[in-house]
Short mmCIF file of C-alpha atoms in Angstrom, two decimals:
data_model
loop_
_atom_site.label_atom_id
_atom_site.label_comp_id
_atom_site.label_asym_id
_atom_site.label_seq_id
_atom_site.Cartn_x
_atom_site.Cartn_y
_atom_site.Cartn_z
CA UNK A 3 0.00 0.00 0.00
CA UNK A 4 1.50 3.65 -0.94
CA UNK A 5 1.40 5.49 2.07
CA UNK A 6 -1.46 7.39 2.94
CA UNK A 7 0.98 10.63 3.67
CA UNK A 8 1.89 10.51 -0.39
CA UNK A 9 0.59 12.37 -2.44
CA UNK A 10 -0.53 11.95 -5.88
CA UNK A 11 0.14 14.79 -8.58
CA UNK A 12 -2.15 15.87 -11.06
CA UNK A 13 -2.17 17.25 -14.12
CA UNK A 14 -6.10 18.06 -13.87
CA UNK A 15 -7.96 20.30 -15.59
CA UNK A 16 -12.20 20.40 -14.61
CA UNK A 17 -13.85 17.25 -15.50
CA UNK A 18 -17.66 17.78 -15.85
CA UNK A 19 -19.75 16.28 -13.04
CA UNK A 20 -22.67 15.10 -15.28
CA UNK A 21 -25.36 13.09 -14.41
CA UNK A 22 -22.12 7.57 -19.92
CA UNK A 23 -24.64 5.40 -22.93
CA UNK A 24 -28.54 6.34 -21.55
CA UNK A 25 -31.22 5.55 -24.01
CA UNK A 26 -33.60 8.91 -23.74
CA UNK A 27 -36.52 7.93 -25.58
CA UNK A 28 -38.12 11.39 -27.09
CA UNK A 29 -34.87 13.64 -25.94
CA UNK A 30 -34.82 17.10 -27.48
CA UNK A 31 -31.69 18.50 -28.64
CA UNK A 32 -31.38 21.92 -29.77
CA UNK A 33 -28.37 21.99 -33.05
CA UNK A 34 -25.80 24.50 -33.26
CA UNK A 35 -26.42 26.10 -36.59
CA UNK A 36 -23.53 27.37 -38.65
CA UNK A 37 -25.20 29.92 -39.74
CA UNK A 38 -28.16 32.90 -39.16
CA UNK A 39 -28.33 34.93 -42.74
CA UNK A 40 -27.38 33.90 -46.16
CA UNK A 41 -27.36 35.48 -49.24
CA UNK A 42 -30.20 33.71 -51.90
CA UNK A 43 -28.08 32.87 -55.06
CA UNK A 44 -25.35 31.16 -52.70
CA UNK A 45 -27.23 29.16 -50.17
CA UNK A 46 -27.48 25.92 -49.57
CA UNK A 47 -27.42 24.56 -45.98
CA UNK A 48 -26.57 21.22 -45.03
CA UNK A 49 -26.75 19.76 -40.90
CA UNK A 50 -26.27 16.21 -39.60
CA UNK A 51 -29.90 15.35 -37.49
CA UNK A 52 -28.81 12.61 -35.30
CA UNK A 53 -31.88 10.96 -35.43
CA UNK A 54 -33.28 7.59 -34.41
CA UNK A 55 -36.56 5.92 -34.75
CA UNK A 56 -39.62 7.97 -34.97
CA UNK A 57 -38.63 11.46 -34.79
CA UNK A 58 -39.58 15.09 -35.48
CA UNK A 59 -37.37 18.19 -36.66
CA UNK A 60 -38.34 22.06 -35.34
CA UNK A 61 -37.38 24.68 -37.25
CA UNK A 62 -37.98 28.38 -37.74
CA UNK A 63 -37.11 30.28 -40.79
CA UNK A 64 -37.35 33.97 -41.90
CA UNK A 65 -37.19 36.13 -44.99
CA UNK A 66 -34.44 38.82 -44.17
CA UNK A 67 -34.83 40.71 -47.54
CA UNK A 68 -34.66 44.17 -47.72
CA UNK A 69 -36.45 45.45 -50.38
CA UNK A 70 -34.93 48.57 -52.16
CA UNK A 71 -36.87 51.99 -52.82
CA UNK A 72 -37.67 50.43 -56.42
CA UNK A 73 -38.13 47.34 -55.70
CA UNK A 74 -41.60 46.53 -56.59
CA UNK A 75 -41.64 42.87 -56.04
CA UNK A 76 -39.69 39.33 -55.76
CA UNK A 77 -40.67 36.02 -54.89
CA UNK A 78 -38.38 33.07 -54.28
CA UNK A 79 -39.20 29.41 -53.01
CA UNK A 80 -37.05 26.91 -50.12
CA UNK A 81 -37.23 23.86 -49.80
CA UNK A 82 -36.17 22.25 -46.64
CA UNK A 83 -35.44 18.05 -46.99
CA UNK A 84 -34.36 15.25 -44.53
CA UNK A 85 -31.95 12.83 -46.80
CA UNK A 86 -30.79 9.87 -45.58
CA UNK A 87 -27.21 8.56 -45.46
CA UNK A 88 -27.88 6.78 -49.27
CA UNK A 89 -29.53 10.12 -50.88
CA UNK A 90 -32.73 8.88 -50.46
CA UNK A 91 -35.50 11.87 -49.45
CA UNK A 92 -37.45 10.85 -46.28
CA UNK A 93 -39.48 14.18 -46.18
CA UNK A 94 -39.96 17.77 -47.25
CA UNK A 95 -41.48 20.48 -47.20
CA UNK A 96 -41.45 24.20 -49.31
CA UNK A 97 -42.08 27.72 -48.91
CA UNK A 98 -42.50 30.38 -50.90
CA UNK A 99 -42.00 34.16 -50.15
CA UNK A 100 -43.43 36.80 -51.88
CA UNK A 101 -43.47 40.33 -51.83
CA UNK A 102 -44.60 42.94 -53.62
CA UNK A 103 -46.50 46.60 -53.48
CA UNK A 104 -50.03 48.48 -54.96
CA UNK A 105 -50.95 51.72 -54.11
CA UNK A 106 -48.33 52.46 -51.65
CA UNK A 107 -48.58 49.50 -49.65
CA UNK A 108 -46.53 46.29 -49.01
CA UNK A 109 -47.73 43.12 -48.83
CA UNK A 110 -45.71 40.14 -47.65
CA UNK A 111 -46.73 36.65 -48.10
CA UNK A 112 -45.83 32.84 -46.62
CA UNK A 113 -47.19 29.77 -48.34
CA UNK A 114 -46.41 25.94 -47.73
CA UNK A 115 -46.66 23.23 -49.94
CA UNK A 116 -45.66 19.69 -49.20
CA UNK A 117 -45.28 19.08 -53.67
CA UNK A 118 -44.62 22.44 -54.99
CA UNK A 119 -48.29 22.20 -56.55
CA UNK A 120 -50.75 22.78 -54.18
CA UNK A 121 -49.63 26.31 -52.33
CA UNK A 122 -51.53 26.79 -48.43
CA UNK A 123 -50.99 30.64 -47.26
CA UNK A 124 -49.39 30.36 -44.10
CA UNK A 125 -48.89 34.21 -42.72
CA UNK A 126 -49.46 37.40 -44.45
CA UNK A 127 -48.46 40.93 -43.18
CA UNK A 128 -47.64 44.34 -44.33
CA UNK A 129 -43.75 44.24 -42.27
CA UNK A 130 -41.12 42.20 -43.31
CA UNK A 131 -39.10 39.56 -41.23
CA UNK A 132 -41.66 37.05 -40.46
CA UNK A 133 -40.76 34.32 -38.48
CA UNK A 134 -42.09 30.87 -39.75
CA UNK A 135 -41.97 27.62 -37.29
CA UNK A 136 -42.93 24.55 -38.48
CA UNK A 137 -42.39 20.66 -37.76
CA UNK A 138 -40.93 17.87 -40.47
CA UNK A 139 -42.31 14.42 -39.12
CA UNK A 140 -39.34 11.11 -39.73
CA UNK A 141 -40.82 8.08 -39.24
CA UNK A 142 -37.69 5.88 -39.10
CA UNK A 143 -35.14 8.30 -38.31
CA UNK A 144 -31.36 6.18 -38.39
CA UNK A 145 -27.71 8.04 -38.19
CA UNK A 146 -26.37 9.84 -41.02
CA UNK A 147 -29.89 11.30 -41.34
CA UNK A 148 -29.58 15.29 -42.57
CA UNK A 149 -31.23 18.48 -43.47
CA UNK A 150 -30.53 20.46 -46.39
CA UNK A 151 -32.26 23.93 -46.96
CA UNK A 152 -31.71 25.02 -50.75
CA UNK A 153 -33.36 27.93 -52.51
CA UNK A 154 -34.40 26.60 -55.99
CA UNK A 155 -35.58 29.86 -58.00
CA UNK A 156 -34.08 33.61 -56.90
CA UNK A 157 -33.90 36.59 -59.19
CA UNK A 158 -33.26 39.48 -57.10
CA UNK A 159 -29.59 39.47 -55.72
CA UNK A 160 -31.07 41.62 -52.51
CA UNK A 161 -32.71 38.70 -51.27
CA UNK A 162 -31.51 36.88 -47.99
CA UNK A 163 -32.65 34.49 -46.01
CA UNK A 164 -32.18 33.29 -41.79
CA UNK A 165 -32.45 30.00 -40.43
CA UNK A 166 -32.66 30.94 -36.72
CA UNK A 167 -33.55 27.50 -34.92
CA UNK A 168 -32.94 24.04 -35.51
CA UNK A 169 -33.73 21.12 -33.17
CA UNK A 170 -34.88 17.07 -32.86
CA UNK A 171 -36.45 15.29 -30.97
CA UNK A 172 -35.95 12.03 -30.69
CA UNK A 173 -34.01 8.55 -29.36
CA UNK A 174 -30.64 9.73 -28.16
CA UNK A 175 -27.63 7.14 -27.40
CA UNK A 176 -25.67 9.14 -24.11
CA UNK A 177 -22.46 8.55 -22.36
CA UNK A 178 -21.25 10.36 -19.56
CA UNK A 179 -17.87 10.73 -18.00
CA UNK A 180 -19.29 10.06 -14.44
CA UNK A 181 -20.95 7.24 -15.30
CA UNK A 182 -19.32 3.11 -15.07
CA UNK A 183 -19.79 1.99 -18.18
CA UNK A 184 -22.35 -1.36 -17.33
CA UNK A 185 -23.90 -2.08 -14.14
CA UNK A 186 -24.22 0.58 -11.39
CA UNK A 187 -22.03 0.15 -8.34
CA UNK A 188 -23.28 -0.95 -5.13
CA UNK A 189 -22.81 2.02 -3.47
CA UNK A 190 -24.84 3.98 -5.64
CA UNK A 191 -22.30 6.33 -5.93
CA UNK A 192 -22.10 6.06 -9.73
CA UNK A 193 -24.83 4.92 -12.05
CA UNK A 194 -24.36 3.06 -15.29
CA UNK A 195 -23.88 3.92 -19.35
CA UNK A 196 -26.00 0.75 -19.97
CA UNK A 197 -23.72 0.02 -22.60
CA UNK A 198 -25.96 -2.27 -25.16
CA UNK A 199 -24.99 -3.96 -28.36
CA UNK A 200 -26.14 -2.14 -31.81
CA UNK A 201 -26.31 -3.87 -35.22
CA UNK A 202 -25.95 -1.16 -37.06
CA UNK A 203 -23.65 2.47 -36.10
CA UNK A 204 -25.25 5.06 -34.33
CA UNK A 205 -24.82 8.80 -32.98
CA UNK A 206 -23.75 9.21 -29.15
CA UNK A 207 -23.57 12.34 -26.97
CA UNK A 208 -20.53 12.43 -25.10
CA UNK A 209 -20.63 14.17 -21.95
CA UNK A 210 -16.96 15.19 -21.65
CA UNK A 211 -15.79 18.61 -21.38
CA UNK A 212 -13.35 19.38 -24.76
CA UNK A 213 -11.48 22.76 -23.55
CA UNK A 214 -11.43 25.68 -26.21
CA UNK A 215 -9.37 28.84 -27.10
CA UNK A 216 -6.10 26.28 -27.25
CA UNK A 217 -6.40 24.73 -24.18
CA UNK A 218 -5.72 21.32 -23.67
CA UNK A 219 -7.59 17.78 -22.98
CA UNK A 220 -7.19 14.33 -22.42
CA UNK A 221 -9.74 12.16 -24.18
CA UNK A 222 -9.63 8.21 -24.19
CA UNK A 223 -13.22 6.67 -25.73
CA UNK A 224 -14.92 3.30 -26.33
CA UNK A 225 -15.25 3.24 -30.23
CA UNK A 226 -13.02 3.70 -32.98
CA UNK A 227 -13.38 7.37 -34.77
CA UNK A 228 -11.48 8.08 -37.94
CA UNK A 229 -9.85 11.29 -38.69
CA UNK A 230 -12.70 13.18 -40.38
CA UNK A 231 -15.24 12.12 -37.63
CA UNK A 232 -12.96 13.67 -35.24
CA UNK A 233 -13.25 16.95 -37.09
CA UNK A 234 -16.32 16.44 -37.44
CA UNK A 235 -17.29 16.21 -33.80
CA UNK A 236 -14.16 18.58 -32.11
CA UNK A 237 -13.59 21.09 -35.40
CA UNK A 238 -11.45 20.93 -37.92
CA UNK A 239 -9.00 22.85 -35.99
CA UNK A 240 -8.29 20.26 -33.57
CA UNK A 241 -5.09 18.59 -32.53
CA UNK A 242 -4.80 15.20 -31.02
CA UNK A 243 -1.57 13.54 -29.98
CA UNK A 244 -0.02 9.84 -28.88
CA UNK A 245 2.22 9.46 -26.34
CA UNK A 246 5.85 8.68 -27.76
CA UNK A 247 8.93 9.07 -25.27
CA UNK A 248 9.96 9.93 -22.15
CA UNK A 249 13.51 11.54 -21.78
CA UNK A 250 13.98 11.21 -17.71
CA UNK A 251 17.64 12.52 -17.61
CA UNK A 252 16.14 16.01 -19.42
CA UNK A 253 12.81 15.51 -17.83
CA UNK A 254 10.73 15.50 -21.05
CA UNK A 255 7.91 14.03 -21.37
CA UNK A 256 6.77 13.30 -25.48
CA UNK A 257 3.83 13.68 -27.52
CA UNK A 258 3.33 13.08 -31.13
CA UNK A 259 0.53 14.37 -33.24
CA UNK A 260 -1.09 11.85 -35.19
CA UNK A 261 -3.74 12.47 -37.98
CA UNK A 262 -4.72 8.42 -38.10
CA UNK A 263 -8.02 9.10 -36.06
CA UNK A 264 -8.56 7.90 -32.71
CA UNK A 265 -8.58 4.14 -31.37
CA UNK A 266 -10.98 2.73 -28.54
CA UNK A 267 -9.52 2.44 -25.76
CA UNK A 268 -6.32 4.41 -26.57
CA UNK A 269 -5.44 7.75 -24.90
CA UNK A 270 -4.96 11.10 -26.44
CA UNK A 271 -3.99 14.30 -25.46
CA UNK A 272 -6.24 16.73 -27.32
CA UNK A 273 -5.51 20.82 -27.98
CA UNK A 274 -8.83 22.49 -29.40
CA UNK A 275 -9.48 26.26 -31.19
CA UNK A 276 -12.60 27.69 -31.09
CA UNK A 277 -14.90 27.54 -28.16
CA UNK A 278 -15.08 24.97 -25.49
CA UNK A 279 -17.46 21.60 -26.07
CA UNK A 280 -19.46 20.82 -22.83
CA UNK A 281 -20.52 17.98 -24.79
CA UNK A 282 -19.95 16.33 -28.45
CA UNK A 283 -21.95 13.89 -30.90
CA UNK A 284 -19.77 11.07 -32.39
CA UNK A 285 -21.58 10.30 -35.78
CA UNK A 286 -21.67 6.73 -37.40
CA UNK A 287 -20.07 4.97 -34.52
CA UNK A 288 -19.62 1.07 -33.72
CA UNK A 289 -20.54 -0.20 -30.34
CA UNK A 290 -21.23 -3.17 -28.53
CA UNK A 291 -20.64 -4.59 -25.00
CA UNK A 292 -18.03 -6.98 -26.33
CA UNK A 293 -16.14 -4.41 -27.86
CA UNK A 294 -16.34 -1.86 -25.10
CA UNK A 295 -15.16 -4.51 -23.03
CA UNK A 296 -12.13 -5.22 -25.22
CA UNK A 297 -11.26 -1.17 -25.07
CA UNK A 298 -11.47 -1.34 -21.18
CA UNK A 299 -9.02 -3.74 -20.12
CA UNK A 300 -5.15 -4.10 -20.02
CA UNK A 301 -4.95 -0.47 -19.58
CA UNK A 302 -1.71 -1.00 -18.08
CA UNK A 303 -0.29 -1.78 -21.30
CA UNK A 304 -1.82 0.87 -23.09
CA UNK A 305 1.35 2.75 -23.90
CA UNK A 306 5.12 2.13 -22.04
CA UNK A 307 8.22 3.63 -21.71
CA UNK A 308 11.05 3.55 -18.63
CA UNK A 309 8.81 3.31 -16.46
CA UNK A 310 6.40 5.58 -17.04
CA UNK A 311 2.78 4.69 -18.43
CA UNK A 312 0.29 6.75 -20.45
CA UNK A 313 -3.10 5.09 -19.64
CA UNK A 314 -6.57 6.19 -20.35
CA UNK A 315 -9.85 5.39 -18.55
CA UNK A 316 -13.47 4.69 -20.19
CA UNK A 317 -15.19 5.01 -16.33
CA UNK A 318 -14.43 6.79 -13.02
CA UNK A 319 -11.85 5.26 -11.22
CA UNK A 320 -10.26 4.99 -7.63
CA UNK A 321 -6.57 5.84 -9.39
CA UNK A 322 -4.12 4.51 -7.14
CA UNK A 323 -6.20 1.99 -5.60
CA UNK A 324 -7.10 0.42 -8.82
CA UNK A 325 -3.85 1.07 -10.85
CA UNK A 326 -1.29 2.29 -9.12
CA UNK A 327 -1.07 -1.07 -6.51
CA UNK A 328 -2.67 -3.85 -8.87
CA UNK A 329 -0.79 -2.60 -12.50
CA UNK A 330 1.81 -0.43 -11.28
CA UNK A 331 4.59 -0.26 -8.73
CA UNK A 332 2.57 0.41 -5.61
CA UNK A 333 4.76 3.63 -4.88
CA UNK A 334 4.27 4.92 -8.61
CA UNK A 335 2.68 8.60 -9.10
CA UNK A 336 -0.17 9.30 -11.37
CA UNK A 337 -0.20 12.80 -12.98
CA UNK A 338 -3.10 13.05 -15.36
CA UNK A 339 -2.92 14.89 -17.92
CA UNK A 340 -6.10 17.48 -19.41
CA UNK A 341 -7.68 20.67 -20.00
CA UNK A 342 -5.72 23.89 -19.17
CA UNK A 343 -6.26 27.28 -18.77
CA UNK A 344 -5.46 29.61 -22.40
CA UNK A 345 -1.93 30.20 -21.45
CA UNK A 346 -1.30 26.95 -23.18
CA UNK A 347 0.30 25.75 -20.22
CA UNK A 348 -0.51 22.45 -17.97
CA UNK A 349 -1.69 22.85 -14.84
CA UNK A 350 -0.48 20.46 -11.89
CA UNK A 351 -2.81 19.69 -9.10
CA UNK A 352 -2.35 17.42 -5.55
CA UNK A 353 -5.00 15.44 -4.73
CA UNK A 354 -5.16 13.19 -2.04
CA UNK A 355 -4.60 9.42 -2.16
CA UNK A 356 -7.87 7.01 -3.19
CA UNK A 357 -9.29 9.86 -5.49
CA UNK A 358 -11.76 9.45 -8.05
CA UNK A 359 -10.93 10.76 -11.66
CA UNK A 360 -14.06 10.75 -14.28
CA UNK A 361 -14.08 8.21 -17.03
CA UNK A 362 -13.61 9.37 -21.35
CA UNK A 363 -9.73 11.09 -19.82
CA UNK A 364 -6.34 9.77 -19.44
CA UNK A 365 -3.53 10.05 -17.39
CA UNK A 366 0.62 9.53 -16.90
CA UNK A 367 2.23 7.07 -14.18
CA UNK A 368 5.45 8.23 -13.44
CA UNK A 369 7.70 5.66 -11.45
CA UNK A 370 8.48 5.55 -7.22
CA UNK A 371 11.32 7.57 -6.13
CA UNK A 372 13.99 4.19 -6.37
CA UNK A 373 13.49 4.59 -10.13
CA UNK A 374 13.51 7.99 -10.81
CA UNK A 375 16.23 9.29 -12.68
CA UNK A 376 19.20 10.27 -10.75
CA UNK A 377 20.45 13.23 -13.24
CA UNK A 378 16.92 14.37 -13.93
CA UNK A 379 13.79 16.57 -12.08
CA UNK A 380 12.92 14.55 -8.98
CA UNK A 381 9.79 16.55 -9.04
CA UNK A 382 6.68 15.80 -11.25
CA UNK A 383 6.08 19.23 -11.15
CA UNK A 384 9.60 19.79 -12.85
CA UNK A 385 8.98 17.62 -15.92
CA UNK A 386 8.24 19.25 -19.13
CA UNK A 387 5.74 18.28 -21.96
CA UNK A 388 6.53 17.91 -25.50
CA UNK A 389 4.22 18.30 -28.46
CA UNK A 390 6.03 17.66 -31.81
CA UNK A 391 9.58 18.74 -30.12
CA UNK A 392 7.71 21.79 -28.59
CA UNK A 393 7.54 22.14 -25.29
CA UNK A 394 4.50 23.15 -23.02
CA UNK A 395 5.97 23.65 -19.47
CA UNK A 396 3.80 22.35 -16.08
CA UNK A 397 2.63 25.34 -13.93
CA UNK A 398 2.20 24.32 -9.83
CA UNK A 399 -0.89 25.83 -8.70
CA UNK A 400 -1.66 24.61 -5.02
CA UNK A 401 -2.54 21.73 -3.27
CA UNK A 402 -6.42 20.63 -3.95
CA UNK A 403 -7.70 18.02 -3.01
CA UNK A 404 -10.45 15.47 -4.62
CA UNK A 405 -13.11 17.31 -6.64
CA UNK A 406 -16.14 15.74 -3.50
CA UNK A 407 -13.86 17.45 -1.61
CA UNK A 408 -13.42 20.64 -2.43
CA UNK A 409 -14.15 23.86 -0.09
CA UNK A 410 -18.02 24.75 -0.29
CA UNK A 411 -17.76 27.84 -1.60
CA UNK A 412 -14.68 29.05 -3.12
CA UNK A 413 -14.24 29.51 -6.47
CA UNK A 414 -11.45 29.42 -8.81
CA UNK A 415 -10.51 30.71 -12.03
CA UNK A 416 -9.57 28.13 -15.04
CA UNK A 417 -5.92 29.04 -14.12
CA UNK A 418 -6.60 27.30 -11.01
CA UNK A 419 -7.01 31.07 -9.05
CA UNK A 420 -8.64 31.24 -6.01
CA UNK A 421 -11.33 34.39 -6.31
CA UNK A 422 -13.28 34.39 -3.64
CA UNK A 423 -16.96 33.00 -3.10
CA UNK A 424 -19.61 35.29 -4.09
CA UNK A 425 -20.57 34.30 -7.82
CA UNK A 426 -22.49 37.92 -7.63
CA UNK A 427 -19.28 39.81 -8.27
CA UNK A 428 -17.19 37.64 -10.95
CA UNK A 429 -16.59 39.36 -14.56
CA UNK A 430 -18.21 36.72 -17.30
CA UNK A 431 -16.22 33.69 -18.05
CA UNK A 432 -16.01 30.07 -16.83
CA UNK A 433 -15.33 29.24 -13.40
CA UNK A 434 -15.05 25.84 -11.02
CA UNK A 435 -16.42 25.63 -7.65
CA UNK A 436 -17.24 21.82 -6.04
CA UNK A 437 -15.05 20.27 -8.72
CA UNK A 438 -17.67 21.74 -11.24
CA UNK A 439 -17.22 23.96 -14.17
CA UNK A 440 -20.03 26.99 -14.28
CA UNK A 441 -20.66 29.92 -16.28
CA UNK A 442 -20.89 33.43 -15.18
CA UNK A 443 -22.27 35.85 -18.25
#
């Protein structure tokens, strides 16, 4: 047993305390849509649904035109489609705008038609910019399921159009990070994924916390993902990374970027542009118990070298209790490794011994004191990370201790500063209090 006076470092970041995969049987998610105002002659639209089984699709549109002192009149039609993963049309619906002006006054007009034949006025008013909301009913809704809004007749250059809401509802496959991944422990302390078998690849929600503005992440996961899923669930801008080397005399510690697409079971460390992901959808994903199984075990061989182990977990685990004295040397040190603050720098945290870390992250083992380099940092805290031969040096913040045991009410910053406790008086941007990340706007 390592004694209960050690201390294990970490290289933590905030790891969402959610409440990993949940079947939610008419779940409504509201889409992030790329865009809010589009010029006629150059729009076409295009958004993955995630849908599955019977399922419905909320929208609202709006004509954004603004009509010139001249302009007398212009109509233009949209049609808005959910296509399947083979091409094939599922359902549809149009609208047509209109707009023109007698005696002075405007006139602005909405129909619907489910075959461009038969036209249904929908809303008519004398002001522009109205709002439409309407409902496209999927009766087998499946994964690679889209929407595509296209324009198929506009004239008038002036014309643009706004797409300002876009949501489903229906089945969603769930995983969370503070979830085990089968059967609930007896405690009650965690519940359980409910990891099932599927025939055929679906879309999951990930509930893992993917830092933004170049901060960085660990992420380890239970299905395979190419390189353009990836992308296509973190951004095209992201940067994931293997770990390669470790140099203990020089006290580096190496990562290589890989563009190969991610492996279940297999850790990466992951540096992300753009705004921070509370949560992702994985598109067109494999899973079954059996091979969720095969990602979870051996972790300890995972990745070696001198020593030192680069390990990723799929649940929440006791870290020393369940790796460092059953895979490792019982006086090894586990640093993990995730998101840090914009600085681009990692963070180190202490927590105390028989901690809990949340599953989907990863983490270093760095070897007892008897096998620690002789020339090189005796100090975690002193090692340095390598990405590609460039280095991103550790910070120390302060000892913390277990995220269920954090002070009630202080706060800290992403940088790991302590600012007080009354949320009242902090400028807008993330904070963490409890172990949890929150939002102050």
């Amino acid at each position: 047993m390592a004694p209960k006076s050690s201390l294990l470092l970490f290289l933590l970041a905030v790891v969402l305390q959610a409440p990993a995969q949940i079947v939610s049987k008419n779940q409504e998610t509201v889409l992030d849509i790329a865009w809010t105002e589009a010029a006629l002659q150059r729009m076409e639209y295009e958004e993955d649904l995630h849908l599955s089984g019977p399922s419905t699709v909320k929208y609202r549109i709006m004509d954004t035109s603004r009509p010139g002192l001249l302009s007398t009149r212009y109509r233009f039609t949209v049609a808005l489609r959910v296509v399947g993963k083979s091409g094939k049309i599922k359902s549809a619906l149009f609208y047509r705008f209109s707009y023109h002006t007698l005696f002075l006054s405007s006139k602005y007009v909405v129909e619907m038609s489910l075959d461009r034949r038969q036209w249904t006025v929908v809303k008519e008013a004398d002001t522009p910019h109205q709002e439409i909301a309407g409902t496209i009913n999927v009766k087998h809704g499946e994964t690679g399921d889209h929407i595509t809004i296209a324009v198929l007749n506009a004239k008038n250059k002036g014309n643009t159009f706004s797409l300002t809401y876009l949501a489903t509802t229906s089945t969603r496959y769930d995983l969370y990070d503070d979830h085990v991944l089968f059967r609930a422990d007896s405690s009650g302390q965690h519940r359980s994924n409910e990891i099932r078998d599927h025939a055929e690849p679906i879309d999951i929600m990930v509930h893992r916390m993917i830092a933004g503005n170049g901060g960085w992440t660990t992420l380890c996961l239970p299905f395979d993902m190419t390189d353009d899923q990836v992308r296509k669930s973190l951004g095209n801008d992201v940067v994931y990374s293997q770990f390669t080397d470790v140099e203990p005399d020089k006290g580096y510690i190496h990562f290589h970027t890989t563009t190969e697409g991610m492996k279940a079971g297999q850790p990466y460390l992951v540096k992300k542009q753009g705004s921070t992901l509370d949560s992702f959808f994985a598109d067109d994903v494999v899973l079954t118990r059996a091979s969720v199984r095969e990602a979870n075990k051996g972790r300890g061989s995972k990745k070696k070298c001198k020593g030192y182990y680069w390990v990723g977990i799929l649940q929440p685990t006791r870290v020393n209790a369940e790796d460092t004295e059953k895979i490792f040397n019982p006086n090894a040190r586990a640093a993990i490794v995730s998101t840090t603050s914009p600085d681009g720098k990692l963070h180190l945290r202490r927590t105390l011994p028989n901690s809990i870390v949340n599953g989907f992250t990863a983490y270093l083992v760095f070897p007892d004191d008897s096998h620690m380099s002789s020339s090189g940092p005796r100090n975690i805290e002193d090692f340095v990370v390598c990405i590609d031969s460039t280095t991103v040096s550790p910070t120390i913040i302060k000892q913390i201790n277990t995220p269920d045991q954090w002070a009630d009410d202080e706060v800290y910053t992403m940088g790991g500063q302590r600012v007080g406790t009354h949320t009242n008086r902090l400028s807008p941007g993330i904070y963490i209090r409890r172990g949890q990340k929150f939002v102050v706007k």
